[in-house]
Structure formats: C-alpha cells, structure tokens
C-alpha cells in the first residue's frame, strides 16, 4: 500500500522519468507501464494511449552559454492595445513573441474583450488574426456589429485544429494572433479530447513555437470554473509570459482585470471595465470603487483592498453553523482556502472553536481577494456569525499573524479615507501610531491581536443592541 502510493506520487511529478511509462492517460497525463481501464490518479475510464509518439521528440541542437554581455538585448518592443485599462495591466502593451493568457469564468466577457482589443489594434492598420474554436464567423460578426469592431484588418477564422493555424499565419501574416479559447483547440497528433491536459499542453506548445518564429504576440483565452478544476489556465500559468484574470459580479456589471503574473511589467495594477449593451466600457478615471453595493447599509463586514493606486471596497460574508458531517465543510469563494484554514486555526487558539461547524465564506462583488489585509474582515465575519453578534457596518483591515497579532497593511490611511468617503464610520484596524484623530462620528479601534478584537466586538455589539 505504502510502496504503491509512493510510485504514484513519483510518476505524477513533473520530473518523473517519462520514458519509464509506455502508456499515458489522455486526461491527466499520468504515465504507466501498462494500459489500464481506469486511471488511478484522475479516475477516468479508457483514457490510456501509447506514449511512444511523445518520446520520439528529437533533442535540440547544443547551444553554448554566452556571457551576459554578449547576449543581444531584446528591447521589448510592445504593441499597445489602445485600450488604456488593458494596457495598464499588461504594462504598456503586448510584447512581440510573447504569450498572454486571459483567464476567466465562461460568460464573464473574455471574447468581448478580445474582439474589442483586436478592433482597437486593427484600427491602427495592424492585421489581427482572431481564431475562434467556439463561434462561427457569422456569430463573431453579430458580436462585432454590436461592438463596432468592423475594421478591414480584422481577420476572423473558425478553426479548432492547431495545425491549420500554422497555415493561416503563413497566409495572412498578422501582427497579432488571438486564439479563443485554448480548451477548444486540438492537435491531430494527440489522441485526447479537446480541453484535456494533453491537448491543452500540446496546442499551447505549438502555438508558442508559431508566434516565437513569427515574432508576434499571442493572446489565448482560457476558461476557469469556480472550483478551478479544469484543464487550462492553471496548467498553462507557468508556461505563458503573462496571466491575466478577468473577474467580477455579473449582476453589478463591473469587471476587474488583474495580472496574476507578468514577465514584462508589475502585477499590482488592475483594470476596471463596465459591461454595457455595446461591450466593455473602460472605467478610466475611477480611483476607488464600492463593490459591496453601497446604498443603505444596515450591517456587513467590509474590507478595503489596495490594487496599484486603486482602493476597492468589498463585503465579506461568513456563516458558521453546526455540522452534521464527519468532516465539517469549508466552502470559500473569493478568498484563499489555505488562508481561511489559518484564520480558523488562529480563532480556535483564541477561544472561537469552529472545529465542529460548517464554515462558508463568500466575497461579494465577484472578485478574489489577493490582499492579506482581508484576513481581519474574514475573522470578524466568522466571529459575528458564530457568536450571533449584531454589528453596524464595519470596515476591517489588517493581516493576521500566526500568533493572533493584527499586522499593519500598506497605505492604511488611504484605504480608510476612501471608506469614510463611501460612508463607513466604524473601523477595526491594526495598531497604528498617531491616528488618534477622529473625524465626525468616525470610530477607530486599533487592535493588537485577536483577543483585543473579541473585546471590541462585544463592546460594539452591546452598543448596537
Ligand atoms: P463573452 O465575451 O461571450 O464571455 P466569455 O467569452 O468570457 O465566455 O460575454 C458574454 C456575456 O457578455 C454575455 O452574458 C452577454 C454579455 N455582453 C454584453 O452585456 N454586452 C455586449 O456587448 C456583449 C458582446 C456581451
Ligand atoms: Mg467566449
């Protein structure tokens, strides 16, 4: 049993010796010495094929290392998209020969953004090739008419086979290749379904080679689902140069573009868009945004995140209820799962025992909180639910340390300023020097640790009753 599981782990690893296995699972890429009916890793049936084709790659010619001084400098030439919010996230535009992955849930607006980007570049007399494996040219035309993306330099093609894209590139010689989406592409040389790990990896590798040779940028759309369990974006993240996530709450219409990785720029800036009847509209001058819905607030725990120069106000909700399961549930949406486990452990050490409770955490506004300053808000929402506290609308900003201490966050004052402007009056913040001054009706509670938080929450609860 132990030996068996060791072998599986070893073969699953990226560094596992591929030639050791002669059969490969078409779904997850697991290598095995014998063909099996059911894959032991992903549990899919009848997915094994011979891996002989894969091991026939010829080795690349030997290239001697160069002194760094001899390496010709590739001053990254960029092709600006002409859409300010997108260029801001890309770090100034698309770099020649690079690959950008635009990831997001289905229906969030990836195809819309890509078509608007294609139009913006084509309008400056650069030929753009937009290859879709999802929509026929007729369907793309309907969208293009809505978006007024009708430049003669915008070429569209309905194609789901990567080998054919090579021919398209040779014929049309575009300045930019857009492929929508990587999950619909397939290579005839790989026997696996489109969207499977093997196909996604193979198609991406072929497309990278094509655009590197042609020295043009490539933009790929990739679908992710809420559980992030699909082949695609996660698999490609380390292969591509830039990974951008497109997220947002469909009911609000606000879309946030966030660089998760950028080899040619910084990842702190975000792009803001509004989805309208005529496509995505840039929210250029916006310095701060209330994604919590605003309006009449009667309660709720909010936090203020800082992305580049922009402050976003978001609401964090939590529910802790008695569990009837052997292993209580932890369901989290918009916040890191492992960080939630850490917050739960810190609360447990401080007398809030949620070990036998199902815990649900949800971030409203449809965005993922990457800022550790959101820890305190999650803790407050959990305590409030567990202890059934009645709280006024609160803003909680602070990172939690493993010892339960509340740590400060960059630009706290700027975040608080925005929250005051958006109508919040109660602030739970890290201990900060020299912030004793309180505005009209504004109450600040600087907290040293979770113990202090518990005391303050009891106090606010009494006042609110
Ligand atoms: P789409 O770009 O097709 O999403 P994805 O490619 O990420 O799957 O966007 C689809 C949604 O956007 C759909 O619900 C309709 C909406 N939409 C608008 O509201 N206005 C528009 O002008 C367009 C083109 C789409
Ligand atoms: Mg689409």
Coordinates of C-alpha atoms and ligand atoms in Angstrom, one line a residue:
X1 CA 0.0 0.0 0.0
X2 CA 2.7 2.4 1.1
X3 CA 5.0 1.4 -1.7
X4 CA 2.2 1.7 -4.3
X5 CA 1.3 5.2 -3.3
X6 CA 4.9 6.2 -3.4
X7 CA 5.2 5.1 -7.0
X8 CA 2.1 7.0 -8.0
X9 CA 3.4 10.2 -6.4
X10 CA 6.7 9.8 -8.1
X11 CA 5.2 9.2 -11.5
X12 CA 2.8 12.1 -11.1
X13 CA 5.6 14.6 -10.5
X14 CA 6.6 16.8 -13.5
X15 CA 10.2 15.5 -13.2
X16 CA 9.2 11.9 -13.3
X17 CA 11.0 9.9 -15.9
X18 CA 8.5 9.8 -18.8
X19 CA 10.2 7.1 -20.8
X20 CA 9.7 4.7 -17.8
X21 CA 6.0 4.5 -18.7
X22 CA 4.8 3.5 -22.1
X23 CA 1.1 4.4 -21.7
X24 CA -0.2 7.8 -20.8
X25 CA -3.6 9.0 -19.5
X26 CA -5.2 11.3 -22.1
X27 CA -7.0 13.2 -19.3
X28 CA -4.4 14.0 -16.7
X29 CA -1.1 12.9 -18.3
X30 CA -0.3 10.1 -15.8
X31 CA 2.3 7.7 -17.1
X32 CA 2.1 4.0 -16.6
X33 CA 4.0 0.9 -17.7
X34 CA 0.8 -0.8 -18.6
X35 CA -2.5 0.3 -20.1
X36 CA -5.3 0.5 -17.5
X37 CA -9.0 0.7 -17.8
X38 CA -9.3 3.3 -15.2
X39 CA -6.7 5.9 -14.4
X40 CA -5.6 5.7 -10.7
X41 CA -5.0 9.5 -10.5
X42 CA -8.0 11.1 -12.2
X43 CA -10.3 8.1 -12.1
X44 CA -11.4 8.5 -15.7
X45 CA -12.1 5.4 -17.8
X46 CA -10.5 4.3 -21.1
X47 CA -8.1 7.2 -21.3
X48 CA -4.8 5.3 -21.8
X49 CA -3.0 5.5 -25.1
X50 CA 0.6 4.6 -26.0
X51 CA 3.1 7.2 -25.1
X52 CA 5.5 6.1 -27.9
X53 CA 4.7 9.2 -30.0
X54 CA 5.6 11.5 -27.2
X55 CA 9.0 10.1 -26.5
X56 CA 10.1 10.4 -30.2
X57 CA 11.0 14.1 -29.8
X58 CA 14.4 14.9 -31.2
X59 CA 16.8 16.7 -28.9
X60 CA 17.6 20.4 -29.6
X61 CA 21.0 21.4 -31.0
X62 CA 23.6 22.2 -28.4
X63 CA 23.8 25.9 -27.6
X64 CA 26.8 27.1 -25.7
X65 CA 26.2 29.5 -22.9
X66 CA 27.1 33.2 -23.6
X67 CA 28.5 35.8 -21.3
X68 CA 25.6 38.1 -20.3
X69 CA 27.5 41.0 -22.1
X70 CA 27.4 39.1 -25.4
X71 CA 23.6 38.4 -25.2
X72 CA 21.9 40.8 -27.6
X73 CA 19.4 42.9 -25.7
X74 CA 15.9 42.4 -26.9
X75 CA 14.5 45.8 -26.0
X76 CA 11.0 44.6 -25.5
X77 CA 9.0 46.2 -28.4
X78 CA 5.4 46.5 -27.4
X79 CA 2.2 46.7 -29.4
X80 CA -0.1 48.9 -27.4
X81 CA -3.7 47.6 -27.4
X82 CA -5.1 51.1 -27.4
X83 CA -7.4 50.2 -24.5
X84 CA -6.0 52.1 -21.5
X85 CA -7.2 49.8 -18.8
X86 CA -5.9 46.7 -20.6
X87 CA -2.5 48.3 -21.4
X88 CA -2.2 49.4 -17.8
X89 CA -2.5 45.7 -16.7
X90 CA -0.2 44.5 -19.5
X91 CA 2.4 47.0 -18.5
X92 CA 2.2 49.1 -21.7
X93 CA 1.0 46.7 -24.4
X94 CA 1.7 43.3 -25.9
X95 CA 5.4 42.3 -26.2
X96 CA 6.4 40.8 -29.5
X97 CA 6.8 37.0 -29.4
X98 CA 5.2 36.7 -26.0
X99 CA 2.1 34.9 -24.9
X100 CA -0.7 36.3 -22.8
X101 CA -3.3 34.1 -21.2
X102 CA -6.7 35.8 -20.5
X103 CA -8.5 33.5 -18.0
X104 CA -12.0 33.8 -16.6
X105 CA -15.2 32.0 -16.0
X106 CA -17.4 31.3 -19.0
X107 CA -19.6 34.3 -19.9
X108 CA -17.5 36.9 -18.0
X109 CA -16.6 38.7 -21.2
X110 CA -13.3 37.3 -22.5
X111 CA -14.4 37.0 -26.1
X112 CA -15.9 40.5 -25.9
X113 CA -12.6 42.0 -24.6
X114 CA -10.5 40.1 -27.1
X115 CA -12.7 41.3 -30.0
X116 CA -12.5 44.9 -28.8
X117 CA -8.7 44.6 -28.4
X118 CA -8.5 43.1 -31.9
X119 CA -10.5 46.0 -33.3
X120 CA -8.5 48.6 -31.5
X121 CA -5.3 47.3 -32.9
X122 CA -6.7 46.6 -36.4
X123 CA -8.0 50.2 -36.5
X124 CA -4.3 51.3 -36.4
X125 CA -3.7 49.3 -39.6
X126 CA -2.1 46.2 -38.0
X127 CA -3.5 43.0 -39.3
X128 CA -5.1 40.9 -36.5
X129 CA -6.0 37.2 -36.8
X130 CA -8.8 36.2 -34.5
X131 CA -9.2 32.4 -34.4
X132 CA -12.2 31.0 -32.6
X133 CA -12.9 27.4 -31.9
X134 CA -16.2 28.4 -30.2
X135 CA -18.1 30.7 -32.6
X136 CA -18.5 30.6 -36.3
X137 CA -17.5 33.8 -38.3
X138 CA -21.3 34.5 -38.6
X139 CA -21.6 34.5 -34.8
X140 CA -18.5 36.6 -34.4
X141 CA -19.9 39.1 -36.9
X142 CA -23.1 39.5 -34.8
X143 CA -20.9 40.4 -31.8
X144 CA -18.6 42.5 -33.9
X145 CA -21.5 44.6 -35.2
X146 CA -22.6 45.2 -31.6
X147 CA -19.1 46.2 -30.7
X148 CA -18.5 48.2 -33.9
X149 CA -15.4 46.0 -34.5
X150 CA -15.5 46.1 -38.3
X151 CA -12.0 47.1 -39.4
X152 CA -10.9 45.5 -42.7
X153 CA -7.7 44.5 -41.0
X154 CA -9.5 42.3 -38.5
X155 CA -9.4 38.7 -39.9
X156 CA -11.6 36.0 -38.4
X157 CA -11.5 32.3 -38.7
X158 CA -13.4 29.4 -37.3
X159 CA -10.8 26.8 -36.6
X160 CA -10.2 24.2 -33.9
X161 CA -7.2 22.5 -35.2
X162 CA -3.8 24.0 -34.3
X163 CA -2.1 22.5 -37.4
X164 CA -4.4 24.6 -39.5
X165 CA -3.5 27.8 -37.6
X166 CA 0.1 27.4 -38.9
X167 CA -1.2 27.7 -42.5
X168 CA -3.4 30.7 -41.6
X169 CA -0.5 32.5 -40.1
X170 CA 1.7 31.9 -43.2
X171 CA -1.1 33.1 -45.5
X172 CA -2.2 36.2 -43.6
X173 CA 1.0 37.3 -41.8
X174 CA -0.8 39.1 -38.9
X175 CA 0.8 41.4 -36.3
X176 CA -1.2 39.6 -33.5
X177 CA -2.8 36.2 -33.1
X178 CA -5.8 35.7 -30.8
X179 CA -7.0 32.2 -30.0
X180 CA -10.4 31.8 -28.3
X181 CA -10.2 29.5 -26.4
X182 CA -7.4 27.1 -25.7
X183 CA -9.8 24.5 -24.4
X184 CA -11.5 24.2 -27.8
X185 CA -8.2 23.7 -29.7
X186 CA -7.0 20.2 -30.7
X187 CA -3.9 18.8 -32.3
X188 CA -4.4 15.9 -34.7
X189 CA -1.2 14.3 -33.3
X190 CA -2.6 13.9 -29.9
X191 CA -5.3 11.3 -29.2
X192 CA -7.2 13.1 -26.5
X193 CA -10.3 15.1 -26.2
X194 CA -10.1 19.0 -26.6
X195 CA -9.7 20.6 -23.2
X196 CA -7.8 17.6 -21.7
X197 CA -4.5 18.2 -20.1
X198 CA -2.6 16.6 -23.0
X199 CA -4.4 18.6 -25.7
X200 CA -4.1 21.9 -23.9
X201 CA -0.4 21.4 -23.3
X202 CA 0.3 20.3 -26.8
X203 CA -1.7 23.0 -28.5
X204 CA -0.2 25.7 -26.3
X205 CA 3.3 24.5 -27.1
X206 CA 2.6 24.5 -30.8
X207 CA 1.1 28.0 -30.8
X208 CA 4.1 29.3 -28.7
X209 CA 6.5 28.0 -31.3
X210 CA 4.5 29.6 -34.1
X211 CA 4.4 33.0 -32.6
X212 CA 8.0 32.9 -31.5
X213 CA 9.0 32.2 -35.1
X214 CA 6.8 34.9 -36.5
X215 CA 7.8 37.3 -33.6
X216 CA 4.2 38.4 -33.0
X217 CA 2.3 38.4 -29.7
X218 CA -0.3 35.6 -28.9
X219 CA -3.3 36.1 -26.7
X220 CA -5.1 33.0 -25.5
X221 CA -8.5 32.9 -23.8
X222 CA -8.9 30.2 -21.2
X223 CA -11.9 29.1 -19.2
X224 CA -11.8 28.6 -15.5
X225 CA -14.7 27.3 -13.3
X226 CA -15.3 28.3 -9.8
X227 CA -13.6 25.2 -8.4
X228 CA -10.6 25.9 -10.7
X229 CA -10.6 22.2 -11.5
X230 CA -10.5 22.4 -15.3
X231 CA -7.5 21.8 -17.6
X232 CA -6.3 25.0 -18.9
X233 CA -5.3 28.2 -17.1
X234 CA -3.8 26.6 -14.1
X235 CA -1.9 24.2 -16.3
X236 CA -0.5 27.0 -18.5
X237 CA 0.3 29.5 -15.9
X238 CA 4.0 28.7 -15.6
X239 CA 4.3 28.3 -19.4
X240 CA 3.0 31.7 -20.6
X241 CA 4.6 35.1 -20.1
X242 CA 1.5 37.0 -18.8
X243 CA -1.5 35.6 -17.0
X244 CA -4.5 37.9 -16.6
X245 CA -7.6 37.1 -14.7
X246 CA -10.9 38.6 -15.7
X247 CA -13.4 38.6 -12.8
X248 CA -16.4 40.3 -11.5
X249 CA -20.0 40.0 -10.4
X250 CA -22.3 39.7 -13.4
X251 CA -25.2 41.4 -11.6
X252 CA -23.0 44.5 -10.9
X253 CA -21.7 44.7 -14.5
X254 CA -18.2 45.7 -13.1
X255 CA -15.3 43.6 -14.4
X256 CA -11.9 43.6 -12.9
X257 CA -8.8 42.7 -14.9
X258 CA -5.9 41.6 -12.7
X259 CA -2.4 40.4 -13.7
X260 CA -1.5 37.3 -11.8
X261 CA 1.9 37.1 -13.5
X262 CA 3.7 39.4 -15.8
X263 CA 7.2 38.8 -17.1
X264 CA 7.3 42.3 -18.6
X265 CA 5.6 44.5 -16.0
X266 CA 4.3 44.8 -12.5
X267 CA 1.3 42.9 -11.3
X268 CA -0.2 45.4 -8.8
X269 CA -2.3 47.4 -11.3
X270 CA -5.8 46.4 -12.1
X271 CA -8.1 47.4 -15.0
X272 CA -11.7 48.3 -14.5
X273 CA -14.5 47.9 -17.0
X274 CA -18.2 48.1 -17.1
X275 CA -20.2 45.6 -19.2
X276 CA -22.7 47.5 -21.3
X277 CA -25.0 46.7 -24.2
X278 CA -22.3 47.8 -26.5
X279 CA -19.5 45.9 -25.0
X280 CA -16.9 46.7 -22.3
X281 CA -16.5 50.4 -21.4
X282 CA -13.4 51.5 -19.6
X283 CA -13.7 53.0 -16.1
X284 CA -10.6 55.1 -16.6
X285 CA -10.8 57.9 -14.1
X286 CA -12.0 55.7 -11.2
X287 CA -9.7 56.0 -8.2
X288 CA -11.9 53.9 -5.9
X289 CA -14.8 51.6 -6.3
X290 CA -17.5 50.3 -4.0
X291 CA -18.1 46.6 -5.0
X292 CA -20.2 46.0 -1.9
X293 CA -23.3 47.5 -3.5
X294 CA -23.2 50.7 -1.3
X295 CA -26.5 52.4 -0.7
X296 CA -28.4 51.8 2.6
X297 CA -26.1 49.6 4.7
X298 CA -27.6 48.0 7.9
X299 CA -24.7 45.7 8.6
X300 CA -22.0 43.8 7.0
X301 CA -18.2 43.4 7.3
X302 CA -16.3 45.2 4.6
X303 CA -12.7 45.5 3.8
X304 CA -10.7 47.8 1.6
X305 CA -8.1 46.4 -0.7
X306 CA -5.4 48.3 -2.5
X307 CA -4.5 47.4 -6.0
X308 CA -1.9 49.6 -7.6
X309 CA -3.3 53.1 -6.9
X310 CA -6.9 51.9 -6.6
X311 CA -8.9 51.1 -3.5
X312 CA -11.7 48.6 -3.8
X313 CA -14.3 48.3 -1.1
X314 CA -15.7 44.7 -0.8
X315 CA -18.0 42.9 1.6
X316 CA -17.0 39.6 3.2
X317 CA -19.8 37.3 4.4
X318 CA -19.3 34.3 6.6
X319 CA -21.6 31.6 8.0
X320 CA -20.7 29.1 10.7
X321 CA -23.3 26.5 11.5
X322 CA -23.3 23.3 13.4
X323 CA -22.1 20.4 11.1
X324 CA -23.7 17.0 10.9
X325 CA -20.9 15.7 8.7
X326 CA -17.9 13.6 9.9
X327 CA -15.6 16.2 8.4
X328 CA -17.2 19.7 8.6
X329 CA -17.4 21.6 5.3
X330 CA -15.2 24.6 4.5
X331 CA -16.6 26.4 1.5
X332 CA -14.8 29.5 0.3
X333 CA -15.4 31.8 -2.6
X334 CA -13.2 34.7 -3.4
X335 CA -10.7 34.1 -0.6
X336 CA -7.7 31.7 -0.4
X337 CA -8.7 28.4 1.0
X338 CA -5.5 27.9 3.0
X339 CA -5.7 31.4 4.4
X340 CA -9.2 30.5 5.6
X341 CA -7.8 27.5 7.4
X342 CA -5.1 29.7 9.0
X343 CA -7.7 32.2 10.2
X344 CA -9.8 29.3 11.6
X345 CA -6.8 28.0 13.5
X346 CA -6.0 31.4 14.9
X347 CA -9.6 31.9 16.1
X348 CA -9.5 28.4 17.6
X349 CA -6.4 29.4 19.7
X350 CA -8.3 32.5 20.9
X351 CA -11.4 30.7 22.1
X352 CA -13.6 30.7 18.9
X353 CA -14.0 27.0 18.3
X354 CA -15.3 26.3 14.8
X355 CA -13.9 22.7 14.5
X356 CA -17.4 21.2 14.6
X357 CA -19.0 23.8 12.4
X358 CA -19.6 24.0 8.7
X359 CA -17.9 27.2 7.5
X360 CA -18.9 29.2 4.4
X361 CA -17.0 32.4 3.4
X362 CA -18.1 34.4 0.4
X363 CA -16.6 37.6 -1.0
X364 CA -19.3 39.7 -2.7
X365 CA -18.5 41.6 -5.9
X366 CA -17.3 38.5 -7.7
X367 CA -13.6 39.2 -7.1
X368 CA -10.8 37.2 -5.5
X369 CA -9.2 38.9 -2.5
X370 CA -5.4 38.6 -3.0
X371 CA -4.6 41.2 -0.3
X372 CA -3.7 39.7 3.1
X373 CA -5.2 42.8 4.7
X374 CA -8.6 41.0 4.2
X375 CA -7.7 38.4 7.0
X376 CA -9.2 40.6 9.7
X377 CA -12.5 41.0 7.9
X378 CA -12.8 37.2 7.4
X379 CA -12.1 36.7 11.1
X380 CA -14.7 39.4 12.1
X381 CA -17.4 37.9 9.8
X382 CA -16.8 34.4 11.3
X383 CA -16.9 35.6 14.9
X384 CA -20.0 37.6 14.2
X385 CA -21.8 34.6 12.7
X386 CA -20.6 32.2 15.4
X387 CA -21.5 34.4 18.3
X388 CA -24.6 35.8 16.6
X389 CA -23.5 39.4 17.1
X390 CA -25.4 42.4 15.9
X391 CA -22.9 44.7 14.3
X392 CA -23.2 48.0 12.4
X393 CA -21.5 48.3 9.0
X394 CA -17.8 47.8 9.8
X395 CA -14.6 48.2 7.9
X396 CA -11.9 45.7 9.0
X397 CA -8.4 45.9 7.5
X398 CA -5.4 44.0 8.8
X399 CA -3.3 40.9 8.2
X400 CA -3.3 38.2 10.9
X401 CA -0.1 36.8 12.1
X402 CA 0.1 33.2 13.3
X403 CA 0.3 34.4 16.9
X404 CA -3.0 36.1 16.6
X405 CA -1.4 39.6 16.2
X406 CA -3.0 42.1 13.9
X407 CA -0.4 43.4 11.5
X408 CA -0.4 46.6 9.6
X409 CA -1.0 46.9 5.8
X410 CA 0.5 49.3 3.3
X411 CA -1.3 52.7 2.8
X412 CA -3.8 52.1 5.6
X413 CA -4.7 55.8 5.8
X414 CA -5.6 55.9 2.1
X415 CA -7.9 53.0 2.5
X416 CA -9.6 54.5 5.5
X417 CA -10.0 57.8 3.7
X418 CA -11.9 56.1 0.8
X419 CA -14.1 54.2 3.3
X420 CA -15.0 57.4 5.1
X421 CA -15.9 59.0 1.8
X422 CA -18.1 56.0 1.0
X423 CA -20.0 56.4 4.2
X424 CA -18.4 54.0 6.7
X425 CA -18.0 55.0 10.3
X426 CA -16.6 52.0 12.3
X427 CA -13.1 50.9 11.6
X428 CA -11.2 47.9 13.0
X429 CA -7.6 48.5 12.2
X430 CA -4.1 47.4 13.1
X431 CA -2.3 49.2 16.0
X432 CA -1.1 52.4 14.3
X433 CA 0.8 55.3 15.7
X434 CA -0.5 58.8 15.6
X435 CA -4.0 58.0 14.3
X436 CA -5.9 59.2 17.4
X437 CA -7.6 62.0 15.5
X438 CA -11.2 61.0 14.8
X439 CA -13.4 62.6 12.2
X440 CA -17.1 63.3 12.6
X441 CA -18.8 60.2 14.0
X442 CA -15.9 58.1 13.0
X443 CA -14.7 55.5 15.4
X444 CA -11.5 53.6 15.1
X445 CA -10.5 50.6 17.1
X446 CA -6.8 49.9 16.8
X447 CA -6.3 46.2 17.6
X448 CA -3.2 44.5 18.9
X449 CA -4.4 41.0 18.5
X450 CA -7.4 38.7 18.2
X451 CA -8.1 38.9 21.9
X452 CA -8.5 42.6 21.6
X453 CA -10.8 42.0 18.6
X454 CA -13.1 39.8 20.7
X455 CA -13.3 42.5 23.4
X456 CA -14.1 45.2 20.9
X457 CA -16.7 43.2 19.1
X458 CA -18.5 42.5 22.4
X459 CA -18.4 46.3 23.1
X460 CA -19.8 47.2 19.6
X461 CA -22.4 44.5 19.8
X462 CA -23.7 46.0 23.1
X463 CA -23.8 49.5 21.6
X464 CA -25.7 48.2 18.5
X465 CA -28.3 46.4 20.6
Ligands
LIG1 P1 -18.4 36.7 -23.6 O1 -17.4 37.7 -24.1 O2 -19.1 35.8 -24.6 O3 -17.8 35.8 -22.4 P2 -16.7 34.6 -22.5 O4 -16.0 34.7 -23.8 O5 -15.9 35.0 -21.3 O6 -17.4 33.4 -22.3 O7 -19.5 37.6 -22.9 C1 -20.7 37.1 -22.7 C2 -21.6 38.0 -21.8 O8 -21.4 39.3 -22.0 C3 -23.0 37.7 -22.1 O9 -23.6 37.3 -20.9 C4 -23.5 38.9 -22.7 C5 -22.6 40.0 -22.3 N1 -22.4 41.0 -23.3 C6 -23.0 42.3 -23.0 O10 -23.6 42.5 -22.0 N2 -22.8 43.3 -23.9 C7 -22.1 43.1 -25.1 O11 -22.0 44.0 -25.9 C8 -21.6 41.8 -25.4 C9 -20.9 41.5 -26.6 C10 -21.8 40.8 -24.4
LIG2 MG1 -16.0 33.3 -25.3

